[in-house]
mmCIF file of C-alpha atoms in Angstrom:
data_model
loop_
_atom_site.group_PDB
_atom_site.id
_atom_site.type_symbol
_atom_site.label_atom_id
_atom_site.label_comp_id
_atom_site.label_asym_id
_atom_site.label_seq_id
_atom_site.Cartn_x
_atom_site.Cartn_y
_atom_site.Cartn_z
ATOM 1 C CA MET H 1 81.132 100.822 37.432
ATOM 2 C CA LYS H 2 84.442 102.483 36.606
ATOM 3 C CA ARG H 3 83.451 105.657 38.781
ATOM 4 C CA MET H 4 82.701 103.215 41.678
ATOM 5 C CA LEU H 5 86.199 101.491 41.363
ATOM 6 C CA LEU H 6 87.753 104.859 41.221
ATOM 7 C CA ILE H 7 85.985 106.109 44.392
ATOM 8 C CA LEU H 8 86.854 102.935 46.246
ATOM 9 C CA SER H 9 90.526 103.205 45.199
ATOM 10 C CA ILE H 10 90.791 106.729 46.415
ATOM 11 C CA VAL H 11 89.190 105.761 49.758
ATOM 12 C CA LEU H 12 91.552 102.886 50.178
ATOM 13 C CA LEU H 13 94.659 104.988 49.196
ATOM 14 C CA ALA H 14 93.566 107.697 51.688
ATOM 15 C CA ALA H 15 93.357 105.214 54.526
ATOM 16 C CA CYS H 16 96.769 103.829 53.784
ATOM 17 C CA GLY H 17 98.388 107.249 53.970
ATOM 18 C CA LYS H 18 97.493 107.873 57.523
ATOM 19 C CA THR H 19 100.152 108.265 59.964
ATOM 20 C CA ILE H 20 100.442 108.882 63.738
ATOM 21 C CA PRO H 21 101.502 112.550 64.267
ATOM 22 C CA ASP H 22 104.770 113.170 66.232
ATOM 23 C CA ALA H 23 105.576 109.308 66.358
ATOM 24 C CA LYS H 24 108.285 108.699 69.042
ATOM 25 C CA ASN H 25 109.787 105.401 67.504
ATOM 26 C CA TRP H 26 111.476 104.588 70.734
ATOM 27 C CA PRO H 27 112.609 100.826 70.660
ATOM 28 C CA VAL H 28 111.606 98.817 73.676
ATOM 29 C CA ASP H 29 114.528 96.748 75.083
ATOM 30 C CA ASP H 30 114.059 92.985 75.106
ATOM 31 C CA PHE H 31 112.549 91.673 78.279
ATOM 32 C CA THR H 32 111.132 88.394 79.648
ATOM 33 C CA PHE H 33 109.356 88.561 82.851
ATOM 34 C CA THR H 34 106.472 86.641 84.773
ATOM 35 C CA ASP H 35 102.663 87.325 84.156
ATOM 36 C CA GLN H 36 99.706 87.136 86.408
ATOM 37 C CA HIS H 37 99.465 83.346 85.576
ATOM 38 C CA GLY H 38 103.050 82.807 86.671
ATOM 39 C CA LYS H 39 104.053 82.205 83.002
ATOM 40 C CA ARG H 40 107.097 83.720 81.196
ATOM 41 C CA PHE H 41 106.104 86.513 78.980
ATOM 42 C CA GLY H 42 108.242 88.950 77.008
ATOM 43 C CA LEU H 43 108.844 91.141 73.990
ATOM 44 C CA ARG H 44 109.047 87.962 71.745
ATOM 45 C CA ASN H 45 105.349 87.273 72.640
ATOM 46 C CA LEU H 46 104.414 90.617 71.375
ATOM 47 C CA LYS H 47 106.302 90.487 68.128
ATOM 48 C CA GLY H 48 104.117 91.568 65.238
ATOM 49 C CA LYS H 49 101.328 92.820 67.603
ATOM 50 C CA VAL H 50 100.148 96.174 68.615
ATOM 51 C CA TRP H 51 100.124 96.780 72.343
ATOM 52 C CA VAL H 52 99.374 99.383 75.002
ATOM 53 C CA ALA H 53 101.588 99.568 78.119
ATOM 54 C CA ASP H 54 101.550 101.236 81.434
ATOM 55 C CA PHE H 55 103.211 101.089 84.851
ATOM 56 C CA ILE H 56 101.192 100.395 87.977
ATOM 57 C CA PHE H 57 101.472 98.694 91.425
ATOM 58 C CA THR H 58 98.781 97.034 93.496
ATOM 59 C CA SER H 59 99.335 98.945 96.677
ATOM 60 C CA CYS H 60 99.106 102.291 95.046
ATOM 61 C CA GLU H 61 96.897 104.755 96.809
ATOM 62 C CA THR H 62 96.749 107.441 94.166
ATOM 63 C CA VAL H 63 96.890 107.050 90.346
ATOM 64 C CA CYS H 64 97.026 103.299 89.770
ATOM 65 C CA PRO H 65 93.346 102.547 90.315
ATOM 66 C CA PRO H 66 92.076 105.177 87.968
ATOM 67 C CA MET H 67 94.848 104.143 85.417
ATOM 68 C CA THR H 68 93.841 100.553 85.658
ATOM 69 C CA ALA H 69 90.208 101.306 85.236
ATOM 70 C CA ASN H 70 91.042 103.492 82.198
ATOM 71 C CA MET H 71 93.115 100.623 80.815
ATOM 72 C CA ALA H 72 90.168 98.181 81.365
ATOM 73 C CA LYS H 73 87.908 100.702 79.602
ATOM 74 C CA LEU H 74 90.241 101.062 76.653
ATOM 75 C CA LYS H 75 90.576 97.131 76.413
ATOM 76 C CA LYS H 76 86.704 96.992 76.337
ATOM 77 C CA MET H 77 86.399 99.624 73.707
ATOM 78 C CA ALA H 78 89.020 98.057 71.466
ATOM 79 C CA ALA H 79 87.266 94.690 71.799
ATOM 80 C CA LYS H 80 83.850 96.321 70.721
ATOM 81 C CA LYS H 81 85.694 97.776 67.728
ATOM 82 C CA GLY H 82 87.188 94.249 66.790
ATOM 83 C CA LEU H 83 90.666 95.559 67.274
ATOM 84 C CA LYS H 84 93.347 92.896 68.136
ATOM 85 C CA VAL H 85 95.492 94.620 70.850
ATOM 86 C CA GLU H 86 97.527 93.293 73.676
ATOM 87 C CA PHE H 87 97.726 95.245 77.026
ATOM 88 C CA VAL H 88 100.822 95.036 79.287
ATOM 89 C CA SER H 89 101.063 96.510 82.853
ATOM 90 C CA PHE H 90 104.467 96.453 84.323
ATOM 91 C CA SER H 91 104.534 96.361 88.226
ATOM 92 C CA VAL H 92 106.851 99.072 89.606
ATOM 93 C CA ASP H 93 106.854 97.252 92.834
ATOM 94 C CA PRO H 94 108.048 93.723 91.943
ATOM 95 C CA GLY H 95 109.098 92.885 95.498
ATOM 96 C CA VAL H 96 105.511 93.218 96.614
ATOM 97 C CA ASP H 97 103.522 92.362 93.453
ATOM 98 C CA THR H 98 103.356 88.629 93.143
ATOM 99 C CA PRO H 99 101.578 87.148 90.079
ATOM 100 C CA GLU H 100 98.587 86.277 92.450
ATOM 101 C CA LYS H 101 98.383 89.826 93.827
ATOM 102 C CA LEU H 102 98.492 91.278 90.259
ATOM 103 C CA GLU H 103 95.699 88.857 89.022
ATOM 104 C CA ALA H 104 93.491 89.670 91.962
ATOM 105 C CA TYR H 105 94.071 93.425 91.451
ATOM 106 C CA ALA H 106 93.254 93.283 87.739
ATOM 107 C CA LYS H 107 90.152 91.227 88.370
ATOM 108 C CA LYS H 108 88.752 94.230 90.371
ATOM 109 C CA PHE H 109 88.584 96.008 86.946
ATOM 110 C CA THR H 110 87.820 93.293 84.465
ATOM 111 C CA THR H 111 87.110 89.446 84.215
ATOM 112 C CA ASP H 112 88.784 89.136 80.924
ATOM 113 C CA LEU H 113 92.581 89.010 81.112
ATOM 114 C CA SER H 114 93.065 87.003 78.060
ATOM 115 C CA ASN H 115 95.035 89.904 76.257
ATOM 116 C CA TRP H 116 96.121 91.738 79.277
ATOM 117 C CA HIS H 117 99.459 90.834 80.824
ATOM 118 C CA LEU H 118 100.448 92.085 84.313
ATOM 119 C CA LEU H 119 104.123 91.696 84.667
ATOM 120 C CA THR H 120 106.480 91.212 87.709
ATOM 121 C CA GLY H 121 109.478 88.870 88.293
ATOM 122 C CA TYR H 122 112.277 91.242 88.077
ATOM 123 C CA SER H 123 114.256 93.429 90.396
ATOM 124 C CA GLN H 124 113.459 96.996 91.286
ATOM 125 C CA GLU H 125 116.615 98.077 89.402
ATOM 126 C CA GLU H 126 115.505 96.255 86.199
ATOM 127 C CA ILE H 127 112.150 97.951 86.108
ATOM 128 C CA GLU H 128 113.548 101.332 86.904
ATOM 129 C CA GLN H 129 116.248 100.887 83.951
ATOM 130 C CA LEU H 130 113.509 99.636 81.599
ATOM 131 C CA ALA H 131 111.204 102.325 82.302
ATOM 132 C CA GLN H 132 113.775 105.063 81.838
ATOM 133 C CA LYS H 133 115.740 103.605 78.892
ATOM 134 C CA SER H 134 112.747 102.398 76.793
ATOM 135 C CA PHE H 135 109.750 104.280 77.900
ATOM 136 C CA LYS H 136 111.622 107.567 78.880
ATOM 137 C CA THR H 137 109.727 107.623 82.173
ATOM 138 C CA ILE H 138 110.636 107.589 85.843
ATOM 139 C CA VAL H 139 110.170 104.630 88.216
ATOM 140 C CA LYS H 140 111.726 105.139 91.776
ATOM 141 C CA LYS H 141 110.902 103.248 95.021
ATOM 142 C CA PRO H 142 111.841 105.546 98.017
ATOM 143 C CA GLU H 143 113.681 103.727 100.762
ATOM 144 C CA ASN H 144 111.093 104.584 103.565
ATOM 145 C CA ASP H 145 107.935 104.663 101.648
ATOM 146 C CA ASP H 146 105.700 101.895 100.149
ATOM 147 C CA GLN H 147 104.493 104.325 97.413
ATOM 148 C CA VAL H 148 106.445 104.049 94.329
ATOM 149 C CA ILE H 149 107.012 107.041 92.128
ATOM 150 C CA HIS H 150 106.220 106.428 88.465
ATOM 151 C CA GLY H 151 104.905 107.935 85.264
ATOM 152 C CA THR H 152 101.205 107.904 84.462
ATOM 153 C CA SER H 153 101.185 107.500 80.636
ATOM 154 C CA PHE H 154 99.798 104.833 78.345
ATOM 155 C CA TYR H 155 102.270 103.802 75.662
ATOM 156 C CA LEU H 156 101.213 102.659 72.158
ATOM 157 C CA VAL H 157 103.711 100.148 70.881
ATOM 158 C CA GLY H 158 103.759 99.134 67.198
ATOM 159 C CA PRO H 159 104.180 95.514 65.853
ATOM 160 C CA ASP H 160 107.898 96.378 65.425
ATOM 161 C CA GLY H 161 108.469 96.752 69.171
ATOM 162 C CA LYS H 162 108.695 100.650 68.970
ATOM 163 C CA ILE H 163 106.836 103.010 71.088
ATOM 164 C CA VAL H 164 104.851 105.165 68.740
ATOM 165 C CA GLN H 165 102.849 107.538 71.011
ATOM 166 C CA THR H 166 102.133 108.407 74.672
ATOM 167 C CA TYR H 167 98.908 109.437 76.248
ATOM 168 C CA ASN H 168 97.526 110.534 79.649
ATOM 169 C CA GLY H 169 96.461 107.443 81.435
ATOM 170 C CA VAL H 170 94.916 108.999 84.609
ATOM 171 C CA GLN H 171 92.419 111.736 83.387
ATOM 172 C CA ASP H 172 91.011 112.954 80.102
ATOM 173 C CA VAL H 173 92.303 109.814 78.464
ATOM 174 C CA PRO H 174 91.908 110.274 74.597
ATOM 175 C CA TYR H 175 90.289 106.896 74.100
ATOM 176 C CA GLU H 176 89.051 107.561 70.517
ATOM 177 C CA THR H 177 92.484 108.977 69.428
ATOM 178 C CA ILE H 178 94.277 105.825 70.781
ATOM 179 C CA LEU H 179 91.804 103.524 69.071
ATOM 180 C CA GLU H 180 92.316 105.494 65.820
ATOM 181 C CA HIS H 181 96.105 105.175 66.306
ATOM 182 C CA ILE H 182 95.762 101.419 66.816
ATOM 183 C CA LYS H 183 93.814 101.188 63.547
ATOM 184 C CA ILE H 184 96.390 103.062 61.696
ATOM 185 C CA LEU H 185 99.164 100.642 63.088
ATOM 186 C CA GLN H 186 97.150 97.708 62.174
ATOM 187 C CA SER H 187 96.511 98.879 58.628
ATOM 188 C CA SER H 188 100.299 99.688 57.864
#
């Protein structure tokens, strides 16, 4: 019995000591925007939760459809593993992306939007500043083009509202690594 307790203690202590390598620890600035249901949603709604974020827009002709499909796959994988995670997609084209457009777009990839928040309801300048300051990425809408320039990463954010890690969101998405990092954040 003592041996069993010793082994169990070692296993539990080993799990507690895991950390996410090269953690960024970038704080996310406070925000309150509008989700795909037309409701106010912001950083305060995510307090104490682990979440994954990205930047997309509904009329994107290149990277957004695969990113959104990859986010939907990650969401499904997390649910299968019983992980409680929120997903947040910021529109980089808020002048075009209404809540209704965002909801219709997301439903092309999943029917369950219960823990996926697609956000709009801010100015182009606000999203460009939030992306640059908090997420260390570019968002820029050219004057004579409907295709917005933006980063293609997934961002893992801890319960403290700090970005812990970034991952490629377009191709070769490291799903298992992201899920492992989510587990680490939830156990700490």
